[in-house]
Each structure stands twice: as structure tokens, then as C-alpha cells.
XYZ file of C-alpha atoms in Angstrom:
635
model
C 19.404 71.756 50.181
C 19.709 71.405 53.423
C 16.553 72.988 55.025
C 19.227 75.347 57.291
C 19.895 77.140 53.612
C 15.858 76.460 52.450
C 15.239 78.643 54.703
C 17.903 81.022 54.856
C 17.302 81.644 50.823
C 12.783 81.716 52.028
C 13.547 84.218 54.767
C 15.447 86.740 52.384
C 13.002 87.542 49.691
C 13.983 91.011 47.857
C 16.473 87.723 46.644
C 13.930 86.086 44.701
C 10.328 88.209 44.744
C 11.307 90.334 42.381
C 8.420 92.554 43.172
C 9.960 92.712 46.740
C 11.353 96.749 47.206
C 12.957 96.243 50.725
C 13.010 94.036 54.256
C 14.500 94.990 57.271
C 14.482 93.602 59.992
C 13.259 96.190 63.107
C 13.874 94.372 66.034
C 14.252 90.720 67.038
C 13.525 88.132 70.157
C 14.080 85.190 71.820
C 11.391 82.590 71.934
C 11.182 79.107 73.173
C 12.321 76.278 72.089
C 15.309 77.560 70.322
C 13.697 80.166 67.438
C 12.868 83.802 67.385
C 10.971 86.557 67.062
C 11.580 89.588 63.647
C 10.403 92.407 63.236
C 9.771 92.679 59.706
C 9.046 95.796 57.585
C 8.647 95.068 53.942
C 7.599 97.291 50.557
C 6.609 95.327 47.472
C 6.444 97.383 43.887
C 3.826 98.183 42.293
C 3.488 96.792 39.624
C 1.622 98.728 37.055
C 1.535 102.743 36.972
C -2.840 101.495 37.830
C -2.254 100.910 41.678
C -0.371 102.559 44.459
C 2.852 100.425 46.077
C 2.335 97.327 49.265
C 3.985 98.253 52.580
C 3.614 95.373 55.530
C 4.376 95.405 58.678
C 4.996 91.931 60.097
C 5.632 88.893 63.493
C 7.761 86.192 61.813
C 8.350 83.610 64.299
C 10.675 80.423 63.435
C 11.144 77.772 65.436
C 12.739 74.089 64.870
C 10.232 71.185 65.425
C 11.593 67.546 66.562
C 11.396 65.647 64.540
C 13.776 68.535 62.235
C 11.830 70.046 60.589
C 12.085 73.476 59.995
C 9.484 76.011 60.427
C 8.484 80.008 59.739
C 5.195 81.474 60.603
C 4.747 85.171 59.064
C 2.002 87.053 60.467
C 1.317 90.816 60.244
C 1.270 93.011 64.077
C -1.987 94.056 63.906
C -3.504 96.162 66.463
C -6.460 93.248 66.706
C -3.479 90.861 68.344
C -2.882 93.924 71.390
C 0.177 94.948 68.950
C 1.131 98.879 68.555
C -0.676 100.637 65.339
C 2.179 101.159 62.948
C 2.129 104.722 61.266
C 0.773 103.978 57.564
C 3.466 105.322 54.553
C 3.246 107.643 51.884
C 2.633 106.942 49.027
C 2.260 102.693 49.787
C -1.292 101.132 50.646
C -1.250 99.066 53.974
C -1.582 95.106 53.028
C -2.218 92.331 55.684
C -0.826 88.824 55.597
C -2.599 86.226 57.794
C -1.282 83.701 59.306
C 1.601 82.010 56.538
C 4.987 80.734 55.953
C 6.441 77.582 55.031
C 7.770 74.151 56.549
C 10.897 72.446 55.326
C 11.175 68.280 56.472
C 14.381 67.247 56.234
C 14.066 63.929 53.329
C 15.350 60.743 54.472
C 17.490 60.696 50.913
C 18.841 63.709 51.424
C 17.595 67.760 50.820
C 14.045 69.239 51.418
C 10.228 69.084 51.250
C 9.287 72.120 51.321
C 5.580 73.229 52.013
C 4.438 76.960 51.733
C 1.945 78.933 52.510
C 0.550 82.483 51.385
C -1.587 84.706 52.169
C -2.252 88.169 51.938
C -5.129 90.544 51.565
C -3.729 93.497 49.440
C -6.583 95.711 50.479
C -8.190 96.117 46.412
C -10.531 98.643 46.885
C -7.686 100.579 46.770
C -7.265 99.704 42.853
C -9.069 100.751 39.619
C -11.794 97.974 39.291
C -10.059 96.985 35.952
C -6.905 96.258 38.228
C -8.417 94.717 40.617
C -8.007 91.165 39.955
C -4.351 91.155 40.501
C -5.065 91.779 44.090
C -8.137 89.298 45.101
C -6.529 86.467 42.490
C -5.086 83.182 44.285
C -3.466 82.340 40.700
C -1.717 85.827 41.104
C -0.032 84.939 44.370
C 0.459 81.757 44.066
C 2.734 82.093 39.827
C 3.968 85.437 42.075
C 4.867 84.272 45.300
C 4.780 80.295 45.961
C 5.957 79.186 42.501
C 8.767 81.664 41.790
C 9.588 80.841 45.882
C 10.420 77.471 44.468
C 11.753 77.642 40.811
C 14.453 79.790 42.637
C 14.962 77.444 45.108
C 14.971 74.685 41.827
C 17.229 76.815 40.026
C 19.816 76.709 43.100
C 20.272 73.543 43.827
C 20.430 72.845 40.559
C 23.541 74.988 40.057
C 24.906 73.763 42.692
C 25.268 69.612 41.959
C 26.235 70.476 37.995
C 28.946 72.424 36.264
C 26.856 75.055 34.825
C 28.532 76.727 31.636
C 26.853 80.190 30.463
C 27.529 82.202 27.582
C 29.310 85.073 27.939
C 31.824 84.118 30.432
C 29.251 84.180 33.547
C 28.565 82.655 36.480
C 24.309 81.485 36.533
C 25.053 84.044 39.989
C 26.155 86.811 38.026
C 23.482 86.031 35.697
C 20.698 86.076 37.848
C 21.535 89.657 39.216
C 21.717 90.840 36.548
C 18.305 89.228 35.534
C 17.473 91.492 38.980
C 18.949 94.538 38.352
C 16.425 95.101 35.138
C 13.310 93.531 37.530
C 14.178 96.179 39.499
C 15.027 98.900 37.839
C 11.442 98.869 36.068
C 9.981 98.663 38.826
C 11.348 101.300 40.656
C 11.588 103.788 37.572
C 8.122 102.295 36.831
C 6.978 103.014 41.003
C 9.138 106.712 41.119
C 9.248 107.415 45.070
C 10.358 109.869 45.719
C 12.779 108.533 48.217
C 14.576 107.286 45.022
C 14.921 110.834 43.932
C 11.817 110.554 41.311
C 8.991 113.615 41.195
C 6.599 114.111 39.216
C 5.679 116.384 36.125
C 2.927 117.868 35.252
C 0.348 115.655 32.322
C 0.106 118.147 28.974
C -3.383 117.236 29.399
C -3.309 114.643 26.260
C -3.164 111.809 27.613
C -2.524 109.065 30.207
C 1.551 109.509 30.105
C 3.581 109.605 32.812
C 6.409 111.791 33.565
C 8.623 111.368 36.503
C 12.490 112.917 36.503
C 15.425 112.021 38.984
C 17.327 115.071 38.935
C 19.581 112.828 42.237
C 20.514 109.670 39.360
C 23.763 110.677 37.403
C 24.595 108.079 34.817
C 29.214 108.309 34.591
C 29.270 111.708 32.445
C 33.183 113.491 31.818
C 31.329 115.753 29.211
C 31.796 119.562 28.901
C 29.518 122.622 26.839
C 30.845 123.347 23.833
C 31.368 127.007 26.002
C 33.461 123.939 27.959
C 32.486 124.404 30.887
C 31.706 120.667 32.013
C 27.960 119.217 32.929
C 27.085 119.892 36.862
C 24.495 116.667 36.675
C 22.846 114.656 34.792
C 18.850 112.999 35.834
C 17.004 110.380 34.122
C 13.627 110.394 32.949
C 10.954 108.269 33.061
C 7.555 108.505 30.858
C 4.370 105.367 31.005
C 1.599 104.557 31.006
C -0.675 101.545 31.095
C -2.587 100.006 28.287
C -5.916 97.435 28.774
C -5.217 94.803 26.304
C -8.390 92.476 24.645
C -8.033 89.159 23.322
C -4.557 89.138 22.018
C -1.840 86.201 23.464
C 0.738 88.289 25.350
C 3.660 85.673 24.987
C 2.532 86.115 21.321
C 2.473 90.290 21.312
C 6.176 90.650 23.275
C 7.559 87.951 20.559
C 6.370 90.304 17.872
C 7.834 93.020 19.524
C 11.300 91.582 20.552
C 11.358 89.767 16.929
C 10.164 93.465 15.213
C 11.946 96.871 16.894
C 12.219 98.076 14.351
C 7.408 98.549 14.432
C 7.823 100.534 17.422
C 11.486 101.657 18.249
C 12.767 104.173 17.309
C 16.298 103.685 15.872
C 17.343 107.742 16.717
C 16.096 107.264 20.133
C 17.673 104.463 20.967
C 21.239 105.804 19.109
C 21.126 108.921 21.453
C 19.973 107.144 24.754
C 22.372 104.790 24.622
C 25.042 107.454 24.300
C 24.144 107.793 27.849
C 26.361 105.416 28.984
C 29.691 106.344 27.328
C 31.161 109.437 27.858
C 30.218 113.155 26.166
C 27.202 111.730 25.009
C 25.950 114.973 25.800
C 27.876 116.390 23.419
C 25.964 114.428 19.917
C 23.604 116.302 18.393
C 20.406 113.758 16.944
C 21.073 115.321 13.738
C 23.889 113.662 13.787
C 22.772 110.076 14.349
C 22.736 107.142 11.893
C 19.863 104.297 12.275
C 19.625 100.697 13.334
C 20.000 98.238 9.953
C 19.011 95.731 12.189
C 18.993 93.570 15.855
C 21.364 90.542 16.121
C 20.402 88.791 19.059
C 22.828 86.857 21.528
C 21.818 84.240 24.138
C 23.061 85.023 27.007
C 21.582 82.616 28.991
C 17.951 79.959 30.817
C 16.242 80.120 33.793
C 14.359 77.729 35.336
C 11.834 80.145 34.349
C 8.577 80.542 32.767
C 11.161 80.723 29.741
C 12.899 83.475 31.023
C 16.025 83.999 28.702
C 19.034 87.121 29.249
C 20.169 88.192 25.759
C 22.416 90.734 24.130
C 21.200 92.247 20.702
C 23.659 94.190 19.031
C 21.594 97.095 16.385
C 24.262 97.650 13.743
C 24.870 100.973 12.845
C 23.549 101.423 9.074
C 24.842 104.965 8.470
C 28.210 106.919 7.222
C 28.491 109.726 9.408
C 31.846 110.893 10.519
C 33.302 112.739 14.426
C 30.709 111.191 16.533
C 30.925 109.679 19.340
C 28.770 106.328 19.722
C 30.530 103.028 19.083
C 29.682 102.150 15.268
C 26.949 99.028 17.280
C 24.624 99.453 20.166
C 24.374 97.592 22.772
C 21.528 96.351 25.148
C 20.643 93.566 27.683
C 16.886 92.419 27.733
C 14.911 89.769 29.360
C 12.324 88.086 27.216
C 10.377 86.182 29.875
C 6.692 84.861 30.909
C 6.936 83.605 26.956
C 4.419 80.256 28.021
C 0.713 81.761 28.325
C -0.718 78.451 29.591
C 0.708 80.409 32.598
C -2.231 80.283 34.624
C -1.291 84.158 36.542
C 1.780 84.512 35.250
C 2.971 87.286 33.293
C 5.377 89.030 30.665
C 7.898 91.293 30.356
C 10.016 92.293 27.230
C 12.926 94.657 29.825
C 15.974 96.110 28.428
C 19.081 98.724 28.760
C 21.815 99.946 27.191
C 24.987 98.363 27.865
C 28.596 99.164 27.296
C 30.874 97.313 24.625
C 32.690 96.999 27.411
C 29.594 95.240 29.883
C 30.649 95.338 32.554
C 28.832 93.730 36.200
C 29.141 97.339 37.292
C 27.470 99.103 34.930
C 24.388 101.308 35.109
C 21.583 100.284 34.123
C 18.792 101.836 32.927
C 15.342 99.486 32.060
C 12.336 99.995 29.736
C 10.017 98.029 28.452
C 6.990 96.738 28.711
C 4.738 93.795 30.476
C 1.808 92.908 30.927
C -0.270 90.963 33.769
C -3.911 88.999 32.668
C -6.351 90.793 34.685
C -8.477 87.907 34.112
C -8.796 85.444 37.032
C -8.864 82.040 34.779
C -7.999 79.005 38.193
C -11.461 78.400 40.669
C -9.547 78.794 43.421
C -11.859 75.688 44.934
C -10.255 72.507 42.681
C -7.299 70.917 44.486
C -6.422 69.600 40.495
C -5.580 73.353 40.321
C -2.860 73.949 42.781
C -2.000 69.717 41.762
C -1.539 71.575 38.515
C 0.445 74.597 40.006
C 2.373 72.726 41.456
C 3.619 70.008 38.252
C 5.486 72.530 36.298
C 8.292 71.783 39.234
C 8.586 68.176 38.456
C 12.004 67.097 37.783
C 12.184 66.008 34.901
C 10.405 68.640 33.074
C 11.770 71.086 33.628
C 10.085 73.559 30.857
C 6.011 71.572 31.474
C 3.472 74.114 31.336
C -0.995 73.590 32.595
C -1.253 70.755 30.226
C -5.303 69.754 30.187
C -4.285 66.187 29.349
C -2.112 65.226 32.843
C -5.289 65.852 35.120
C -6.896 69.188 36.115
C -8.483 69.275 33.046
C -11.033 72.178 33.587
C -8.968 74.305 35.051
C -6.589 73.992 31.704
C -8.714 73.828 29.686
C -9.813 77.858 31.788
C -6.090 78.943 31.369
C -5.832 78.765 28.026
C -7.757 81.168 28.149
C -6.374 83.383 30.294
C -5.432 86.044 27.296
C -7.942 87.335 26.692
C -8.264 90.274 29.157
C -4.582 92.410 30.440
C -2.638 95.444 31.243
C 0.256 96.702 29.030
C 2.695 98.633 31.788
C 5.377 100.586 29.637
C 7.719 102.430 30.535
C 11.231 104.496 29.423
C 13.613 106.199 30.764
C 16.206 108.633 29.350
C 19.758 110.107 31.007
C 19.586 114.053 30.096
C 21.707 116.931 30.527
C 19.842 118.801 33.131
C 19.532 122.007 30.438
C 17.407 119.798 28.259
C 14.655 118.868 30.850
C 12.003 120.759 28.611
C 12.883 118.948 25.257
C 13.564 116.132 26.680
C 10.223 116.140 28.744
C 8.743 116.854 25.287
C 10.486 114.741 23.534
C 9.713 111.321 25.545
C 5.560 111.827 25.827
C 5.372 112.318 21.839
C 7.800 109.276 21.861
C 5.362 107.459 24.335
C 2.428 108.601 22.318
C 3.625 106.823 18.918
C 5.279 102.778 21.047
C 1.115 103.004 22.500
C -0.124 103.438 18.319
C 2.081 100.691 17.571
C 1.449 99.235 19.838
C -2.133 99.264 19.891
C -1.772 98.083 15.851
C 0.487 95.892 16.011
C -2.402 94.251 18.724
C -5.302 94.589 16.444
C -3.378 92.569 13.625
C -2.662 89.616 15.963
C -5.931 89.504 18.250
C -6.985 89.305 14.713
C -5.567 86.310 14.384
C -7.086 84.314 17.046
C -10.831 85.087 16.294
C -11.321 82.905 12.432
C -13.658 80.549 12.594
C -11.633 77.236 12.226
C -12.954 76.996 8.023
C -12.611 80.950 7.522
C -8.187 79.913 7.798
C -5.939 83.170 8.950
C -6.058 85.066 5.883
C -8.648 86.983 6.028
C -8.529 87.851 10.296
C -4.845 88.670 10.123
C -4.953 91.122 6.762
C -8.442 93.034 7.550
C -6.461 95.603 10.417
C -3.193 95.913 7.660
C -4.934 96.950 4.775
C -8.813 98.331 5.309
C -9.339 96.715 1.015
C -8.848 92.989 2.166
C -12.113 91.434 1.906
C -11.364 92.478 -2.090
C -7.719 92.381 -2.569
C -7.784 89.171 -3.931
C -10.557 88.988 -6.224
C -8.901 92.591 -7.192
C -5.644 90.145 -7.614
C -7.295 87.085 -9.860
C -9.764 89.493 -11.560
C -6.915 91.372 -12.732
C -3.770 88.318 -13.443
C -7.261 86.661 -15.656
C -6.357 90.520 -17.975
C -3.644 90.508 -18.940
C -2.348 86.727 -18.813
C -5.738 85.574 -20.060
C -5.549 81.979 -17.782
C -6.888 81.729 -14.037
C -4.348 82.250 -11.245
C -6.399 79.300 -9.545
C -8.247 77.124 -11.321
C -11.272 76.619 -8.470
C -12.380 79.906 -8.277
C -14.237 81.666 -10.423
C -16.733 85.470 -10.750
C -19.509 84.298 -8.246
C -17.269 83.277 -6.204
C -16.798 84.896 -3.064
C -14.129 87.100 -1.577
C -13.683 85.479 1.535
C -13.039 81.599 -0.406
C -10.729 83.384 -3.391
C -8.707 84.558 0.127
C -8.565 80.990 1.104
C -7.314 79.577 -2.232
C -4.693 82.612 -2.893
C -3.865 82.137 0.500
C -3.188 79.492 -0.282
C -1.707 79.103 -3.527
C 1.789 77.605 -3.813
C 3.444 80.499 -5.096
C 5.098 82.986 -2.970
C 2.388 85.881 -3.940
C 3.972 89.696 -2.525
C 1.773 92.734 -3.678
C 3.588 95.991 -3.450
C 2.500 99.781 -3.005
C 3.016 101.919 -6.321
C 4.313 104.758 -3.803
C 7.917 106.559 -4.213
C 9.140 104.128 -2.236
C 7.280 101.299 -2.696
C 6.108 98.767 0.250
C 5.342 95.226 0.664
C 1.529 95.445 1.681
C 0.718 92.368 1.588
C 1.787 88.803 0.696
C 0.178 84.635 1.391
C 0.821 82.019 3.718
C 4.083 81.094 1.163
C 5.377 84.361 0.603
C 5.448 85.418 4.518
C 7.357 81.969 4.899
C 9.638 82.783 1.410
C 10.411 86.056 3.325
C 9.992 85.222 7.108
C 8.640 87.343 7.965
C 5.233 88.408 9.331
C 2.226 90.436 8.082
C 2.602 93.582 9.798
C 6.101 93.999 10.058
C 5.866 92.785 6.086
C 5.668 96.483 5.323
C 8.643 97.737 6.288
C 9.869 95.650 3.784
C 11.144 97.541 -0.043
C 11.431 95.603 -3.288
C 15.043 96.383 -3.046
C 15.465 94.518 0.673
C 14.078 91.395 -1.329
C 15.941 91.303 -5.082
C 19.331 90.107 -4.646
C 21.956 93.332 -7.510
C 20.783 90.854 -10.801
C 16.216 90.708 -9.738
C 16.957 94.795 -8.948
C 18.270 94.698 -12.370
C 15.327 92.496 -13.675
C 13.194 94.816 -12.704
C 14.797 97.376 -13.386
C 13.761 96.484 -17.423
C 10.618 95.697 -16.826
C 8.730 98.215 -14.780
C 8.492 99.752 -17.515
C 6.365 97.077 -19.420
C 3.838 96.464 -15.791
C 3.235 100.292 -15.363
C 2.149 100.553 -19.881
C 1.238 96.190 -20.497
C 0.098 95.784 -17.128
C 2.440 92.224 -16.981
C 5.626 90.953 -17.337
C 8.021 87.441 -16.650
C 10.397 87.538 -15.139
C 13.882 84.663 -15.323
C 14.696 82.812 -12.585
C 17.081 84.275 -9.826
C 17.292 85.260 -5.264
C 15.701 86.536 -2.659
C 16.946 87.560 0.255
C 14.440 86.934 3.007
C 14.222 89.229 5.788
C 16.098 87.877 8.509
C 19.177 87.249 4.727
C 18.411 84.195 4.625
C 18.846 83.272 0.090
C 16.339 81.275 -1.548
C 15.781 80.563 -5.120
C 12.428 81.452 -7.322
C 12.294 78.961 -11.407
C 10.864 82.519 -12.697
C 8.774 85.150 -11.117
C 6.082 87.325 -12.925
C 4.287 90.794 -12.307
C 1.414 92.028 -12.971
C -0.182 94.679 -12.466
C -3.810 95.617 -9.945
C -5.855 97.030 -10.548
C -9.094 97.838 -8.345
C -12.140 96.522 -8.153
C -14.553 99.338 -10.390
C -11.133 98.962 -14.161
C -9.800 102.987 -13.718
C -6.624 103.211 -11.359
C -4.006 101.798 -10.765
C -4.169 99.890 -7.123
C -0.550 97.763 -7.194
C 2.518 95.526 -8.420
C 1.064 91.382 -6.729
C 4.388 89.829 -7.883
C 3.954 85.899 -7.855
C 7.797 83.844 -7.662
C 6.948 80.373 -8.670
C 9.290 76.859 -7.526
C 10.929 78.914 -4.613
C 13.620 77.287 -2.319
C 15.608 77.787 0.118
C 19.538 77.670 -0.528
């Protein structure tokens, strides 16, 4: 890429800096050596609900040096240098850009060599102490601004030199535009600025959920009231909140939220608010909308952003209702990025928006989702190795490389690996609504956000505890503990009940004197798939060992979404119905081999299955039914 094109891209900050809300050139003056001086006004979105947005008044000087290099220098316009004092703009906090810019040298072999300096004072005094590292960390500035610019240039150069074919017939530039559209819509809803039409609704005082309404944002709707009168306008409501996460891997948490939507999302609301993208949505009563049976992730594109993926999520409609105007499948456009936790200063995002099946480029998007930003400052900015580590992520031979201790700068890399110990998660959800339903949608959105926060906290606890296990204890103890309070004793009950009903030891290496931890470890690593099922009217699986989770292709948290009916095939269900009375009366049963189905629909055969009633430690009440699938294998 030639220096002039590089400079054109870098000077157009909204093109590659997703936090840049706007950058206006207010005035242009000629300068010596064929240079120019520009007066700029720039606004940056706030990344969370916990701090206001930033704005800057800048002077930018562009010139071509004698050796053909192109230099662009920027700094804040300040009364300290004799310039005018520019008025403050509410609710923005005025940031200061210290001497910054970039130098672009022509390369002998063609192309350009680029040097970037970003030096900013983001006024950290103006934000709560918990998120202050976001406004003081050089690593965050490097990833969010400096490296983002280089990654964008690299991707454009890559597309210019190769024939790139992407999914769904979209050109790379169009896919980049979709990613930017999702991020921008999410940032706009998150910041809720008045000049975008947003106004804040007073909180009900119960929690920190903030509700904003935008009545000027009209989504195309041809519906009429039941009286036949046309709807005058449609508004958009945004519910948002931020929460602190500790000792949890934020890429792992977002990956779980991405792969197990049913753990936190309400499928009825997905259907109702996705229908806002279609005509006549306002006539659809909530009671007639069915849930969605599962999701299929359809890859769309992968970019050079830190492991950024653009996807279309297809949610299959499982209901059989009639006379509805919603398509039987719901589609979401989804962006998922920052999945590598070793990249210091990188935030992770899962942002999605309902789309019509036509998937046209000009369709309105109402993005919702999650953003997790680490707030530790793992890098020692005095060490030059850290800068080298950051730059190494752009080596041409390793487009997906990350900071690694084995490639030098080990001190920086080791610190980066622990950067997930504290992070801020920001959640924002947008809902289109008919004007006369604002109060009811407001109440629903607050409750929905509280449910999501509760689900995220539950999942985060389950994931975080698995990171705190001593190496000798095995993952089972920590993974199980947040899900079931009886984690310390359940494996002992399983083994005791097996001994009682079958007159043999489930695990020969443990006995009545073994510790709970050693029994748990033995059950966890047992080669057969062991699953515990509740004794409720609607039974669900409550625990599985590692082999059981592998067979069902799920996790301990998502396991609670699975029922025996979903796992057994038709013959297995018949066998279970036949043997269930024996299990409850005699305490055990043996079943012939058969086939079961994993959470993603893959079939696995087993040679034999046994089931027994697990009683609690006192030998009184039945606690659950335990199944053991012997010699299972995927078909």
C-alpha cells in the first residue's frame, strides 16, 4: 500500500477506530513545504455505562518530507499554546491529545513502513476508581487505537492483493461495514446521547439497570392498531448495566454465552422483538409466540481483528402455533471477537442484532449484547519488550499469533496471562416497541436485564471456580461446587448406593475411608459416562463426570438444560419407561445397549447402561437417579 493511501486511511479515524463517534474537519489552512494544518473536533464513545464519553479539539499538521516520507502530527488545541479556549460540550469530558501522529516511509521494495505514536490524557480523575485503569493503561490505548489502525491497514492490504471470497456473497468491505454497523449501534445505545434522540427514564431504585428511550428512531412498520388506525411512530428502548467480574476468563465466559444462548436468553422475547424487523409486528400477542428449539451458527467471515468472527445465527422455531406473521426461523447477525485472552488490553465482545431473512445491507439493526473489558494493567510500560510483543501480533507469517512468553518478553507475557482476574462487563439490549406500550416494555426490559445479570453471575461463578483448582485436585471439584451445593458428598453417595444395590464397588481404588476429594476425582475420571438425573416431575441432569460431558458434548452448567427425553432415542425412552418402576422400587436396573444423542445432535452408541437410585448420606431419602453408559462411542 502506497504512503498516500495509508495516510488517507489513518486520517479517517471513524473508518478504523470503532470507538470514534465523529471527527469533523472544521477548518483547513495551508502551511509551508506543501503542508496543511487542520482544525478537528473529535468525539469518542465511552466503552461502558460507568464513564462519560470523551471529546477533543485537535490541530493536525500534514507534510511530505524531503525523503518522500509522509508525516502527520496531531495535538490538542489548548489555550496553553496561545490558542482559543474551545467551549465544553455536555455530557462529554474534554480529553487532551499530547503530541501524537504517524510517520509513513516508502519501502524500497514497494509498500510502506509505518510508525505510530498515540499519547493521550483521558482525564482518569473523572471516572470511578474501579474503571480508572481503562483510562490510564498504555496497553489499552495500544490495543484499542495503535494496533487497531495497523490491523485495519493490514486487512485492507491483504484484500487488495488477493482474490477474497467470503460467505453469503458479501465482499470483504461489506462485511467490515456490517461489523462496524453492529459496533456503532451498540456504542450508540450504550452511550444514549441526547443528540442521537435518547432520553433517560428514571430508575425504579431497585438496581443499577438504566433505561433509555429513543422515540425518534423509527423502525419500518406497516402495522395498524386492532381498531384499524395506523401506528404513528415506533420507538426503541435500551436497557443497560455494567457489572464487575473477578477471577473469570472473559473469552471463556463469552464463548459460553455464545454457544449456550438458552442459558440466559428468553426465546419468547427473541421472537417478539425480532418481529419488529417485519411488517405487522405490533399485532403479534406475546402468548402466541413460541420458543426456539436451538441455534445453528453459520460462519460468515473471519477478520484480522483479535479473532473476530462474523456469524449468522439461525434459531429454529419449535412451536406449532397458527395465524402468526413471524417467520418460523429467526436470524441474528452476530459479531464475536477478542476470544484470545492472552492479548493484553483486548476487550471481548458478543454483539448481535435480529435481521430479516433477506439480509439486505440497508436493513436497520438494533444491536444488543455483551462487552467485557479487563481492568488490570498487566504490562510494565517501562519495558521495551512489551512493545515488541504487541507489534509481533502483526507479523505477516502469523496472522493469528498472540503474545507468547516463548517468543521473548516473557515477563510481559506472563503478566498478560493473568489479565482476566478483574474485568468490567457491560450489557446493553435494545427493543423496538409501539409507542403506547412503553411502560410495559420498560418493566419487561428491566426484569429481563435482571434475569440476564443473574444468569451471567451464575455462569461466571461456575467458570471462575474451575480456574482456582489446585493442580492435584482435578477440575471436577471446582467445576461442580457452584452448580450443586452437595458437590463434596454427591460422589460418595453415588459410590455407596452402587455398593448397596449391586454388591460391588463402582471404583475399586476407593473405600469408605477415602476422602471426598479422592472419591470425586475417581468418579470424575471414570471411563464410563456417569450422569445424575433429578427426581422432579420434569427430570433434568444435574451432574455428569468428564466422560458423560464428552458424550453429551456439553458443560456442567449447560447440562441442566438437558432432560433424559432429549438424550435417549425412541428405544431408549421405551426401555427407561419400562425400567423406571424397578429403579424406584428395587433401586436398580440394567438396560440393553442402544443409542443416545448429544446436545449438538450427534449419536453415540453404548454397549450397556445401568441405573440406580442414589440415596443421601443418612440412607433415608432418594436424592437422584444415576445412569452409567458403558463402552460408549460416537457413531
